[in-house]
GROMACS .gro file of C-alpha atoms in nm:
model
  455
    1ARG     CA    1   0.826   2.741   6.053
    2GLU     CA    2   0.827   2.607   5.698
    3LYS     CA    3   0.457   2.676   5.661
    4GLU     CA    4   0.506   3.028   5.789
    5ARG     CA    5   0.785   3.095   5.537
    6GLU     CA    6   0.564   2.962   5.254
    7ARG     CA    7   0.280   3.196   5.354
    8GLU     CA    8   0.519   3.492   5.355
    9ARG     CA    9   0.654   3.399   5.008
   10VAL     CA   10   0.304   3.373   4.863
   11HIS     CA   11   0.209   3.705   5.020
   12ILE     CA   12   0.513   3.877   4.868
   13GLU     CA   13   0.436   3.730   4.519
   14ASP     CA   14   0.075   3.834   4.543
   15SER     CA   15   0.179   4.185   4.641
   16SER     CA   16   0.422   4.200   4.346
   17SER     CA   17   0.166   4.078   4.094
   18SER     CA   18  -0.093   4.318   4.218
   19CYS     CA   19   0.144   4.600   4.126
   20ILE     CA   20   0.131   4.494   3.753
   21ALA     CA   21  -0.148   4.651   3.555
   22PRO     CA   22  -0.394   4.413   3.379
   23GLY     CA   23  -0.291   4.547   3.036
   24ALA     CA   24   0.074   4.477   3.109
   25GLN     CA   25  -0.013   4.125   3.220
   26ARG     CA   26  -0.194   4.059   2.889
   27ALA     CA   27   0.102   4.196   2.693
   28CYS     CA   28   0.338   3.968   2.882
   29CYS     CA   29   0.118   3.668   2.808
   30GLN     CA   30   0.094   3.752   2.438
   31GLU     CA   31   0.470   3.800   2.417
   32TYR     CA   32   0.523   3.468   2.592
   33LEU     CA   33   0.288   3.288   2.348
   34SER     CA   34   0.456   3.444   2.046
   35TYR     CA   35   0.798   3.331   2.168
   36GLN     CA   36   0.655   2.987   2.241
   37ASP     CA   37   0.527   2.951   1.881
   38LEU     CA   38   0.860   3.073   1.746
   39LEU     CA   39   1.049   2.821   1.958
   40VAL     CA   40   0.824   2.536   1.840
   41LEU     CA   41   0.875   2.631   1.473
   42THR     CA   42   1.249   2.657   1.526
   43TYR     CA   43   1.252   2.318   1.693
   44LEU     CA   44   1.054   2.157   1.409
   45ASP     CA   45   1.287   2.307   1.146
   46ARG     CA   46   1.582   2.171   1.338
   47ILE     CA   47   1.420   1.826   1.350
   48LYS     CA   48   1.364   1.823   0.972
   49THR     CA   49   1.720   1.938   0.905
   50GLN     CA   50   1.869   1.683   1.141
   51VAL     CA   51   1.656   1.394   1.015
   52MET     CA   52   1.745   1.478   0.653
   53GLU     CA   53   2.114   1.492   0.740
   54TRP     CA   54   2.096   1.151   0.904
   55PHE     CA   55   1.905   1.010   0.606
   56ASN     CA   56   2.173   1.146   0.372
   57ASN     CA   57   2.443   0.986   0.586
   58ILE     CA   58   2.255   0.655   0.566
   59LYS     CA   59   2.236   0.689   0.188
   60LYS     CA   60   2.606   0.770   0.155
   61GLN     CA   61   2.709   0.456   0.335
   62ASN     CA   62   2.790   0.161   0.113
   63ARG     CA   63   2.504  -0.062   0.218
   64GLU     CA   64   2.571  -0.431   0.183
   65VAL     CA   65   2.305  -0.621  -0.008
   66ILE     CA   66   2.214  -0.927   0.194
   67ARG     CA   67   1.961  -1.211   0.173
   68ASP     CA   68   1.686  -1.257   0.423
   69PRO     CA   69   1.582  -1.609   0.535
   70LYS     CA   70   1.355  -1.639   0.228
   71GLY     CA   71   1.639  -1.550  -0.010
   72LEU     CA   72   1.510  -1.199  -0.088
   73LEU     CA   73   1.772  -0.929  -0.146
   74MET     CA   74   1.761  -0.634   0.094
   75THR     CA   75   1.963  -0.376   0.290
   76SER     CA   76   1.928  -0.232   0.641
   77THR     CA   77   1.813   0.109   0.510
   78PRO     CA   78   1.443   0.080   0.613
   79GLU     CA   79   1.532  -0.008   0.972
   80ASP     CA   80   1.791   0.268   0.994
   81MET     CA   81   1.554   0.533   0.859
   82PHE     CA   82   1.270   0.455   1.095
   83ASN     CA   83   1.508   0.422   1.390
   84VAL     CA   84   1.598   0.787   1.329
   85ILE     CA   85   1.231   0.887   1.325
   86HIS     CA   86   1.143   0.693   1.639
   87MET     CA   87   1.442   0.845   1.818
   88GLN     CA   88   1.322   1.196   1.737
   89LEU     CA   89   0.974   1.112   1.859
   90ALA     CA   90   1.111   0.966   2.182
   91VAL     CA   91   1.292   1.294   2.253
   92ALA     CA   92   0.977   1.493   2.172
   93ARG     CA   93   0.764   1.284   2.405
   94ASP     CA   94   1.014   1.334   2.683
   95LYS     CA   95   1.062   1.709   2.641
   96LEU     CA   96   0.751   1.857   2.476
   97PRO     CA   97   0.391   1.901   2.588
   98ARG     CA   98   0.167   1.631   2.445
   99GLU     CA   99  -0.018   1.869   2.213
  100HIS     CA  100   0.304   1.927   2.013
  101ILE     CA  101   0.371   1.558   1.936
  102LYS     CA  102   0.153   1.586   1.624
  103ASP     CA  103   0.381   1.863   1.495
  104VAL     CA  104   0.687   1.641   1.530
  105VAL     CA  105   0.509   1.354   1.351
  106ASN     CA  106   0.411   1.591   1.072
  107ALA     CA  107   0.769   1.717   1.038
  108CYS     CA  108   0.903   1.361   1.006
  109LEU     CA  109   0.641   1.276   0.742
  110GLN     CA  110   0.741   1.582   0.540
  111VAL     CA  111   1.102   1.462   0.536
  112LEU     CA  112   0.993   1.114   0.421
  113ARG     CA  113   0.799   1.264   0.132
  114GLU     CA  114   1.098   1.473   0.031
  115VAL     CA  115   1.316   1.162   0.035
  116GLN     CA  116   1.061   0.985  -0.185
  117ARG     CA  117   1.076   1.262  -0.444
  118SER     CA  118   1.455   1.229  -0.448
  119ALA     CA  119   1.420   0.851  -0.496
  120TYR     CA  120   1.218   0.905  -0.814
  121ASP     CA  121   1.475   1.147  -0.952
  122GLU     CA  122   1.765   0.915  -0.874
  123LEU     CA  123   1.593   0.620  -1.042
  124ASP     CA  124   1.528   0.819  -1.358
  125ARG     CA  125   1.885   0.944  -1.364
  126ASP     CA  126   2.090   0.645  -1.252
  127TRP     CA  127   1.898   0.326  -1.339
  128SER     CA  128   2.132   0.230  -1.625
  129HIS     CA  129   2.427   0.234  -1.384
  130ARG     CA  130   2.264  -0.013  -1.145
  131ASP     CA  131   2.274  -0.390  -1.166
  132ALA     CA  132   1.986  -0.634  -1.126
  133GLU     CA  133   2.082  -0.722  -0.768
  134GLY     CA  134   2.082  -0.358  -0.661
  135LEU     CA  135   1.745  -0.287  -0.821
  136CYS     CA  136   1.591  -0.599  -0.664
  137SER     CA  137   1.712  -0.493  -0.318
  138LEU     CA  138   1.568  -0.146  -0.381
  139VAL     CA  139   1.227  -0.294  -0.467
  140ASN     CA  140   1.228  -0.504  -0.151
  141ASP     CA  141   1.347  -0.213   0.063
  142MET     CA  142   1.060   0.001  -0.067
  143GLN     CA  143   0.811  -0.268   0.027
  144ARG     CA  144   0.957  -0.289   0.377
  145LEU     CA  145   0.946   0.090   0.408
  146GLN     CA  146   0.578   0.071   0.319
  147GLU     CA  147   0.523  -0.185   0.595
  148LYS     CA  148   0.711   0.028   0.846
  149ALA     CA  149   0.505   0.332   0.750
  150GLU     CA  150   0.190   0.135   0.824
  151GLU     CA  151   0.333   0.025   1.160
  152PHE     CA  152   0.418   0.389   1.228
  153ALA     CA  153   0.052   0.480   1.171
  154ILE     CA  154  -0.069   0.214   1.414
  155HIS     CA  155   0.173   0.271   1.699
  156VAL     CA  156   0.248   0.645   1.678
  157VAL     CA  157  -0.014   0.844   1.489
  158SER     CA  158  -0.302   0.664   1.658
  159GLY     CA  159  -0.172   0.802   1.989
  160VAL     CA  160  -0.242   1.164   1.890
  161PRO     CA  161  -0.531   1.271   2.117
  162GLN     CA  162  -0.719   1.511   1.888
  163GLU     CA  163  -0.938   1.312   1.645
  164ARG     CA  164  -0.929   1.565   1.360
  165GLU     CA  165  -0.552   1.598   1.373
  166ARG     CA  166  -0.514   1.222   1.405
  167GLU     CA  167  -0.721   1.167   1.089
  168GLN     CA  168  -0.511   1.421   0.898
  169LEU     CA  169  -0.188   1.251   1.002
  170LEU     CA  170  -0.324   0.905   0.917
  171GLU     CA  171  -0.412   1.033   0.571
  172MET     CA  172  -0.058   1.164   0.527
  173VAL     CA  173   0.090   0.833   0.640
  174GLU     CA  174  -0.133   0.650   0.392
  175GLU     CA  175  -0.002   0.870   0.111
  176VAL     CA  176   0.357   0.807   0.217
  177SER     CA  177   0.290   0.434   0.238
  178SER     CA  178   0.129   0.408  -0.107
  179GLU     CA  179   0.411   0.616  -0.255
  180TYR     CA  180   0.664   0.357  -0.144
  181LEU     CA  181   0.469   0.098  -0.342
  182SER     CA  182   0.472   0.326  -0.648
  183ILE     CA  183   0.851   0.365  -0.623
  184ALA     CA  184   0.887  -0.012  -0.599
  185VAL     CA  185   0.678  -0.064  -0.914
  186LYS     CA  186   0.882   0.200  -1.097
  187ALA     CA  187   1.202   0.023  -0.989
  188VAL     CA  188   1.060  -0.301  -1.135
  189THR     CA  189   1.018  -0.121  -1.468
  190TYR     CA  190   1.382  -0.016  -1.461
  191LEU     CA  191   1.481  -0.369  -1.361
  192SER     CA  192   1.328  -0.494  -1.687
  193ARG     CA  193   1.518  -0.229  -1.881
  194CYS     CA  194   1.839  -0.326  -1.704
  195VAL     CA  195   1.792  -0.689  -1.808
  196LEU     CA  196   1.723  -0.600  -2.170
  197LEU     CA  197   2.016  -0.360  -2.175
  198ASP     CA  198   2.233  -0.668  -2.126
  199LEU     CA  199   2.092  -0.796  -2.458
  200ASP     CA  200   2.157  -0.478  -2.652
  201GLU     CA  201   2.505  -0.543  -2.792
  202PRO     CA  202   2.483  -0.920  -2.850
  203VAL     CA  203   2.126  -0.924  -2.987
  204PHE     CA  204   1.916  -0.611  -3.037
  205SER     CA  205   2.189  -0.407  -3.206
  206LEU     CA  206   2.228  -0.686  -3.464
  207LEU     CA  207   1.860  -0.745  -3.542
  208PHE     CA  208   1.762  -0.697  -3.909
  209SER     CA  209   2.127  -0.703  -4.012
  210PRO     CA  210   2.275  -0.945  -4.271
  211MET     CA  211   2.418  -1.151  -3.984
  212TRP     CA  212   2.070  -1.184  -3.837
  213GLU     CA  213   1.904  -1.261  -4.172
  214HIS     CA  214   2.153  -1.532  -4.265
  215SER     CA  215   2.229  -1.669  -3.921
  216THR     CA  216   2.375  -2.021  -3.913
  217GLY     CA  217   2.400  -2.035  -3.534
  218ASP     CA  218   2.143  -1.980  -3.263
  219ALA     CA  219   1.849  -1.765  -3.370
  220ALA     CA  220   1.816  -1.425  -3.202
  221GLY     CA  221   1.495  -1.540  -3.037
  222ALA     CA  222   1.677  -1.839  -2.887
  223VAL     CA  223   1.943  -1.614  -2.738
  224ILE     CA  224   1.679  -1.376  -2.599
  225ALA     CA  225   1.490  -1.666  -2.440
  226ALA     CA  226   1.805  -1.825  -2.291
  227THR     CA  227   1.926  -1.494  -2.147
  228LEU     CA  228   1.587  -1.409  -1.999
  229GLN     CA  229   1.562  -1.758  -1.852
  230ASP     CA  230   1.891  -1.704  -1.673
  231TYR     CA  231   1.778  -1.370  -1.530
  232PHE     CA  232   1.427  -1.488  -1.442
  233ARG     CA  233   1.567  -1.780  -1.244
  234ASP     CA  234   1.766  -1.544  -1.020
  235ILE     CA  235   1.513  -1.264  -0.996
  236HIS     CA  236   1.242  -1.513  -0.897
  237GLU     CA  237   1.449  -1.582  -0.586
  238TRP     CA  238   1.541  -1.219  -0.521
  239LEU     CA  239   1.197  -1.053  -0.541
  240GLU     CA  240   0.870  -1.096  -0.358
  241HIS     CA  241   0.622  -1.288  -0.574
  242TYR     CA  242   0.397  -0.985  -0.633
  243PHE     CA  243   0.684  -0.782  -0.778
  244PHE     CA  244   0.824  -1.076  -0.974
  245CYS     CA  245   0.488  -1.102  -1.152
  246LYS     CA  246   0.505  -0.730  -1.231
  247PHE     CA  247   0.858  -0.784  -1.362
  248CYS     CA  248   0.744  -1.067  -1.593
  249ARG     CA  249   0.465  -0.852  -1.736
  250GLU     CA  250   0.690  -0.550  -1.791
  251THR     CA  251   0.966  -0.757  -1.950
  252LEU     CA  252   0.725  -0.912  -2.199
  253SER     CA  253   0.606  -0.572  -2.325
  254LEU     CA  254   0.955  -0.427  -2.333
  255THR     CA  255   1.103  -0.726  -2.517
  256ILE     CA  256   0.849  -0.693  -2.799
  257SER     CA  257   0.877  -0.314  -2.832
  258THR     CA  258   1.257  -0.319  -2.823
  259TYR     CA  259   1.269  -0.595  -3.085
  260ILE     CA  260   1.052  -0.425  -3.345
  261LYS     CA  261   1.193  -0.075  -3.285
  262SER     CA  262   1.534  -0.214  -3.376
  263ILE     CA  263   1.438  -0.204  -3.745
  264ASP     CA  264   1.428   0.176  -3.735
  265THR     CA  265   1.801   0.184  -3.658
  266ARG     CA  266   1.865  -0.003  -3.985
  267THR     CA  267   1.697   0.259  -4.205
  268THR     CA  268   1.731   0.631  -4.257
  269THR     CA  269   1.391   0.759  -4.145
  270THR     CA  270   1.385   1.117  -4.019
  271SER     CA  271   1.111   1.331  -3.868
  272THR     CA  272   1.048   1.675  -3.728
  273THR     CA  273   0.986   1.732  -3.357
  274SER     CA  274   0.609   1.715  -3.399
  275THR     CA  275   0.480   1.365  -3.349
  276THR     CA  276   0.218   1.406  -3.622
  277SER     CA  277   0.439   1.570  -3.884
  278HIS     CA  278   0.510   1.391  -4.208
  279ILE     CA  279   0.800   1.150  -4.159
  280LYS     CA  280   1.040   1.137  -4.449
  281CYS     CA  281   1.218   0.823  -4.553
  282ASP     CA  282   1.506   0.759  -4.790
  283THR     CA  283   1.359   0.543  -5.064
  284SER     CA  284   1.658   0.554  -5.299
  285PHE     CA  285   1.825   0.238  -5.168
  286SER     CA  286   1.716  -0.114  -5.256
  287GLY     CA  287   1.615  -0.242  -4.913
  288ILE     CA  288   1.818  -0.368  -4.619
  289PHE     CA  289   1.745  -0.737  -4.674
  290GLN     CA  290   1.863  -0.976  -4.939
  291SER     CA  291   1.517  -1.134  -4.934
  292GLU     CA  292   1.203  -0.999  -4.771
  293LEU     CA  293   1.074  -1.354  -4.736
  294SER     CA  294   1.380  -1.477  -4.548
  295ALA     CA  295   1.362  -1.173  -4.318
  296SER     CA  296   0.994  -1.236  -4.242
  297LYS     CA  297   1.068  -1.603  -4.179
  298GLN     CA  298   1.346  -1.511  -3.936
  299ILE     CA  299   1.109  -1.285  -3.740
  300LEU     CA  300   0.857  -1.568  -3.707
  301ILE     CA  301   1.132  -1.805  -3.590
  302ASP     CA  302   1.226  -1.553  -3.320
  303TYR     CA  303   0.856  -1.517  -3.238
  304ASP     CA  304   0.827  -1.889  -3.163
  305TYR     CA  305   1.123  -1.886  -2.923
  306ILE     CA  306   0.995  -1.579  -2.737
  307TRP     CA  307   0.641  -1.719  -2.726
  308THR     CA  308   0.759  -2.050  -2.579
  309PHE     CA  309   0.961  -1.874  -2.312
  310PHE     CA  310   0.685  -1.642  -2.189
  311LYS     CA  311   0.424  -1.918  -2.216
  312SER     CA  312   0.612  -2.097  -1.937
  313PHE     CA  313   0.533  -1.803  -1.704
  314GLU     CA  314   0.159  -1.809  -1.755
  315THR     CA  315   0.067  -1.785  -1.385
  316GLU     CA  316   0.305  -1.498  -1.318
  317LEU     CA  317   0.199  -1.302  -1.628
  318VAL     CA  318  -0.171  -1.335  -1.544
  319GLN     CA  319  -0.108  -1.223  -1.186
  320GLY     CA  320   0.107  -0.941  -1.324
  321GLY     CA  321  -0.188  -0.806  -1.524
  322LEU     CA  322  -0.183  -0.983  -1.862
  323ARG     CA  323  -0.549  -1.060  -1.931
  324VAL     CA  324  -0.783  -1.094  -2.224
  325ASN     CA  325  -1.040  -0.817  -2.263
  326GLU     CA  326  -1.408  -0.876  -2.324
  327ARG     CA  327  -1.393  -0.771  -2.688
  328GLU     CA  328  -1.124  -1.030  -2.756
  329ARG     CA  329  -1.321  -1.292  -2.568
  330GLU     CA  330  -1.634  -1.225  -2.774
  331LYS     CA  331  -1.433  -1.242  -3.095
  332GLU     CA  332  -1.299  -1.585  -3.000
  333ARG     CA  333  -1.649  -1.706  -2.912
  334GLU     CA  334  -1.773  -1.605  -3.256
  335ARG     CA  335  -1.523  -1.846  -3.405
  336GLU     CA  336  -1.701  -2.126  -3.218
  337LYS     CA  337  -1.391  -2.294  -3.090
  338GLU     CA  338  -1.219  -2.360  -2.762
  339PHE     CA  339  -0.973  -2.092  -2.658
  340ASN     CA  340  -0.738  -2.016  -2.371
  341ASP     CA  341  -0.769  -1.667  -2.221
  342PHE     CA  342  -0.399  -1.646  -2.148
  343GLU     CA  343  -0.293  -1.751  -2.497
  344VAL     CA  344  -0.528  -1.494  -2.652
  345ALA     CA  345  -0.376  -1.222  -2.433
  346LEU     CA  346  -0.019  -1.336  -2.504
  347LYS     CA  347  -0.091  -1.344  -2.877
  348ARG     CA  348  -0.219  -0.986  -2.858
  349GLU     CA  349   0.094  -0.874  -2.673
  350MET     CA  350   0.329  -1.040  -2.922
  351ALA     CA  351   0.129  -0.949  -3.234
  352PRO     CA  352   0.363  -0.661  -3.335
  353LEU     CA  353   0.622  -0.919  -3.441
  354GLN     CA  354   0.369  -1.074  -3.679
  355TYR     CA  355   0.262  -0.730  -3.801
  356ILE     CA  356   0.613  -0.628  -3.895
  357ALA     CA  357   0.682  -0.963  -4.065
  358SER     CA  358   0.372  -0.911  -4.281
  359ILE     CA  359   0.464  -0.550  -4.367
  360ILE     CA  360   0.819  -0.643  -4.467
  361SER     CA  361   0.697  -0.905  -4.714
  362ALA     CA  362   0.399  -0.707  -4.847
  363THR     CA  363   0.399  -0.598  -5.211
  364HIS     CA  364   0.190  -0.291  -5.124
  365ILE     CA  365   0.079  -0.124  -4.801
  366SER     CA  366  -0.286  -0.164  -4.897
  367ALA     CA  367  -0.247  -0.533  -4.816
  368VAL     CA  368  -0.129  -0.461  -4.459
  369GLU     CA  369  -0.325  -0.151  -4.358
  370ILE     CA  370  -0.474  -0.327  -4.054
  371GLU     CA  371  -0.127  -0.428  -3.930
  372ALA     CA  372   0.002  -0.072  -3.980
  373VAL     CA  373  -0.291   0.080  -3.789
  374ARG     CA  374  -0.237  -0.163  -3.499
  375LEU     CA  375   0.126  -0.049  -3.473
  376TYR     CA  376   0.019   0.317  -3.485
  377GLU     CA  377  -0.234   0.260  -3.208
  378ARG     CA  378   0.017   0.088  -2.984
  379TYR     CA  379   0.332   0.294  -3.042
  380GLY     CA  380   0.212   0.629  -3.177
  381ALA     CA  381   0.475   0.814  -3.381
  382ASP     CA  382   0.723   0.534  -3.313
  383GLY     CA  383   0.476   0.300  -3.483
  384LEU     CA  384   0.489   0.513  -3.798
  385LYS     CA  385   0.870   0.496  -3.798
  386ILE     CA  386   0.851   0.116  -3.764
  387VAL     CA  387   0.604   0.085  -4.052
  388LEU     CA  388   0.812   0.308  -4.281
  389ALA     CA  389   1.128   0.118  -4.195
  390ALA     CA  390   0.959  -0.212  -4.274
  391LEU     CA  391   0.811  -0.084  -4.601
  392THR     CA  392   1.141   0.051  -4.731
  393SER     CA  393   1.338  -0.259  -4.632
  394ASN     CA  394   1.178  -0.476  -4.901
  395PRO     CA  395   1.436  -0.532  -5.181
  396SER     CA  396   1.171  -0.647  -5.430
  397LEU     CA  397   0.998  -0.309  -5.444
  398GLU     CA  398   1.089  -0.044  -5.699
  399ARG     CA  399   1.171   0.306  -5.583
  400ASP     CA  400   0.836   0.451  -5.694
  401GLU     CA  401   0.657   0.171  -5.510
  402ARG     CA  402   0.844   0.254  -5.190
  403GLU     CA  403   0.769   0.624  -5.232
  404ASP     CA  404   0.402   0.544  -5.280
  405GLY     CA  405   0.404   0.323  -4.969
  406VAL     CA  406   0.566   0.596  -4.757
  407LEU     CA  407   0.307   0.852  -4.871
  408ILE     CA  408   0.014   0.622  -4.797
  409ALA     CA  409   0.160   0.518  -4.460
  410ASN     CA  410   0.185   0.882  -4.350
  411LYS     CA  411  -0.172   0.957  -4.461
  412LEU     CA  412  -0.298   0.645  -4.287
  413PHE     CA  413  -0.123   0.755  -3.968
  414HIS     CA  414  -0.297   1.094  -3.971
  415LYS     CA  415  -0.629   0.930  -4.049
  416THR     CA  416  -0.585   0.691  -3.755
  417PHE     CA  417  -0.562   0.979  -3.511
  418ASN     CA  418  -0.810   1.207  -3.694
  419GLY     CA  419  -0.542   1.469  -3.738
  420SER     CA  420  -0.492   1.511  -3.361
  421ASP     CA  421  -0.166   1.489  -3.170
  422ALA     CA  422  -0.084   1.121  -3.173
  423GLY     CA  423   0.159   1.135  -2.884
  424SER     CA  424   0.480   0.941  -2.868
  425GLY     CA  425   0.324   0.608  -2.780
  426ILE     CA  426   0.473   0.377  -2.524
  427GLY     CA  427   0.821   0.500  -2.601
  428THR     CA  428   1.017   0.255  -2.384
  429GLY     CA  429   1.229   0.057  -2.627
  430GLU     CA  430   1.431   0.359  -2.738
  431ASP     CA  431   1.554   0.402  -2.380
  432ILE     CA  432   1.752   0.081  -2.420
  433TYR     CA  433   1.960   0.236  -2.695
  434ALA     CA  434   2.001   0.574  -2.530
  435SER     CA  435   2.120   0.407  -2.212
  436SER     CA  436   2.354   0.168  -2.385
  437LYS     CA  437   2.576   0.465  -2.467
  438LYS     CA  438   2.601   0.552  -2.098
  439LYS     CA  439   2.658   0.205  -1.962
  440THR     CA  440   2.941  -0.023  -2.062
  441ALA     CA  441   2.781  -0.305  -2.255
  442ALA     CA  442   2.836  -0.655  -2.128
  443THR     CA  443   3.086  -0.860  -2.323
  444GLY     CA  444   2.810  -1.114  -2.363
  445ALA     CA  445   2.464  -1.152  -2.220
  446ARG     CA  446   2.409  -1.421  -1.964
  447GLY     CA  447   2.311  -1.770  -2.067
  448LYS     CA  448   2.347  -1.857  -2.435
  449SER     CA  449   2.417  -1.498  -2.530
  450SER     CA  450   2.770  -1.533  -2.400
  451GLY     CA  451   2.837  -1.740  -2.707
  452GLY     CA  452   2.670  -1.497  -2.946
  453TRP     CA  453   2.478  -1.593  -3.256
  454GLY     CA  454   2.507  -1.560  -3.629
  455GLY     CA  455   2.759  -1.836  -3.696
   0.00000   0.00000   0.00000
């Protein structure tokens, strides 16, 4: 009886379908396919909206910074984010045809890339309001997000059946993965700025002042070294070794640039918005130092303290990218003496301190043209400001001598860049001062800086 009923049902359906014209059948199929595509697009939009909402909720939560078994600082954000993605994929696998899984993977990757763009913007905007612990945990979280993206590629994307689509998705995952590394490196840069911001009020804001020139207490370089030692000890435990090496390299460059750019805040140099325009300088005053020789000596004392500190991190600095170039190596060979690659590279990095000491004590810029050009090449328009500040700080020069020096320094700057746009140079040290107005300065930097200097 059941078989008989089934035959009757099939007969009735066949009779009904035979009553539909072929054209009408095609129209029905096309309408069905169009609605199917619309439903898939609607579903994917809903996935992206929902995933972004969950990511925002994760970000709004006050994530506790914890230590992993190795002592590295981290939060649970990477696990929470990829749990959301895997949950969406589990639903898609259960409810959708297999050919649409690739679309869900693609939608999730688009959300991750959007979150990455937001991470860049937030770092640029809020870095001065973060502490070292928070930035270290961010660096480590980004590395773990990179690892999870790679796992995602292995376990999820590789399961997409179509080879062409699988390759496209793997390429997207690779871009997302490498972008996490880029965010981590950028966060390391801001970590260095955060550390030096702690030295702004007790040290950098007082450089080239009478208190600095006639200090009877700890030298500024000693305070810088002691404070950095305190930070480096902690950050070495908080960061993966690769990123700690990057941090050491970045902090070296930023320490030197911030130090020498501090002299510009002691003078009255002004410029137009164009980086190659003539920079004017007030030459009417009689210098900012009591003695140009004592000021130069103080710079070299600070140089020795900073050199000794960074010399102790030779391995980390080399792994972080501080290396001698071939031209420098050939120059040392011509001198026919033994040399250490690292020390040559470190000397090059710290040379601006020696340049500015020579310019301050020079009786005429013609004696220090090489030093001036080196500062122009490294710092662009900021280098010109530094040179002018150093030239006009010499109390032994007469006003006409300072005016002559300023004129020659400007001409030398234009000659260095052949009259082209020189750019703004590295331009990182000034961020310390701009940010110090936004962030409450520490009452004293860590280590020796808590006691101050200057006697």
